[in-house]
Amino acid sequence: MNAQKIADDIYRIAVNIEDRDYRFEGIWPLPNGISINAYLIRDEKNVLIDLTQDIMDFPRDFSAQLGDASLSVEDIDIVVVNHMEPDHTGWLREFCARNSKAVIYCSEKAVPLLAAFMGIGAGRIVVVTDGMTLSLGRHELQFFSTPNIHWPETIMTWERTRGILFSGDAFGSYGSVPADVMSDGRITAERRRFYLDEARRYYANIVATFSASVLKGIEKIARLDIRIICPSHGIVWQERPGEIVEEYRRLAGYGSGPGEREVTLVWGSMYGNTEKAVGTITDALRARGIPVRVFHVPADDVSYILASAWRSNGLIFCMPTYDYQMFPPMAHVIDELLRKRMRNKKVFRCGSYGWVGGAQKDFLAMTEKSGWEICGSYEWKGAMTGQDHGTLRRLVGEFADRVIA
Ligand code: FEO
């Protein structure tokens, strides 16, 4: 990858994780990769905003990109740590060993984390406060405290001269960014939809838990005349920066308000007796004009189920009893949804049982404090009869009416 010029003396220095076996945060699949973006400002003081992860050949690639801007590691005067998480700072320990003059600018909450993760002491650190400014010569930076997007120490850096917001994880997405792409001004409408879709999955996987903080952060930057958004993952939003801000505002709003009038249906089945319900459920929803996205566990990764469920007003869980409890892969999915503080959902559950039930009791116990409105359930012993199909169709129809109410 080469350094990519965003504006005079401002560059994107980025790498892509493209190993299909690599899981982001050790959990989330990356079939389309992900970019890790840092930014360089050349001025009387040379500044890096964030760094890179110390994996693969990223440090070498990063150093080569500094060379594209006629700089080396030793020429950097300041590293602004917008976000401490090691995908952005993993190389900082070695970087500081090679460059003894560079000073780290970060929030107060980042200080103990820098010590714990990187062994960097307070002597190399300048703590920034909310609204503090820093003149570099031709550019002036301002720092904004935006905690919990995505860790408690996160800040955003505002380049006032050009109207560029270096936003950290906020407004980021999954998806590698090819060398000839970089910004939304250089992509097709299809590719724009791709990055927006990957932003939704990224949001649900990484940021959703902190949605209240996302809304506060968006309010904080609302008064800025933002011309370019430079996130730490994904493309630079240069042509329509407001688009990704509005998408994040919408996604964060699902954390405290209703989702879209649609249903996410998640099903799992041992011998096909619960699977038989899937067609009946989707027919009943579509008969009422309600969009439904269907996921099969354990085949479908929870990463995608989270992204769909986060946006849906209605959730249907269709799974059998297993060892007197819920089908285990479904219990895992529900646990993940609850860990992301997914609330304000209308929910229906159904499934088959054998010699005795138990899944429904387990389901109700697990979701007791979820904030979900459990709108109904239906169970059958063994294989579904025609009467079971009829009853389920009626109950799902009633549920559908509540989803769109
Ligand atoms: Fe991209 Fe929260 O780190």
Coordinates of N, CA and C and ligand atoms in Angstrom, one line a residue, residues 24-25 83 85 87-88 149-151 169 202 206 232-233, ligand 1:
F24 N -11.3 -10.4 13.9 CA -11.1 -9.2 14.6 C -11.5 -9.3 16.0
E25 N -10.7 -8.7 16.9 CA -10.9 -8.9 18.4 C -10.9 -10.3 18.8
H83 N -7.2 6.5 20.3 CA -7.8 5.3 20.9 C -6.7 4.3 21.2
E85 N -6.8 1.1 21.9 CA -6.9 -0.3 21.7 C -5.8 -0.8 20.7
D87 N -5.3 -2.5 18.2 CA -5.3 -2.4 16.7 C -4.7 -1.1 16.2
H88 N -4.7 -0.1 17.1 CA -4.2 1.2 16.7 C -2.9 1.6 17.3
I149 N -16.3 5.5 22.7 CA -16.4 5.2 21.3 C -15.1 4.8 20.7
H150 N -14.4 3.8 21.3 CA -15.2 2.7 21.8 C -14.7 2.3 23.2
W151 N -13.6 2.8 23.7 CA -13.1 2.5 25.0 C -13.3 3.8 25.8
D169 N -12.6 5.1 16.1 CA -13.5 4.0 15.7 C -14.8 4.5 15.2
Y202 N -20.1 -3.8 11.6 CA -19.0 -3.3 12.5 C -19.6 -2.6 13.7
I206 N -19.0 -4.1 17.4 CA -17.9 -3.4 18.1 C -18.5 -2.3 19.0
S232 N -10.8 5.4 11.8 CA -9.6 4.5 11.9 C -9.9 3.2 11.2
H233 N -11.1 3.0 10.7 CA -11.3 1.8 9.9 C -12.2 2.2 8.7
Ligands
FEO1 FE1 -10.3 -0.1 16.2 FE2 -11.7 0.0 19.3 O1 -10.4 -0.3 18.0

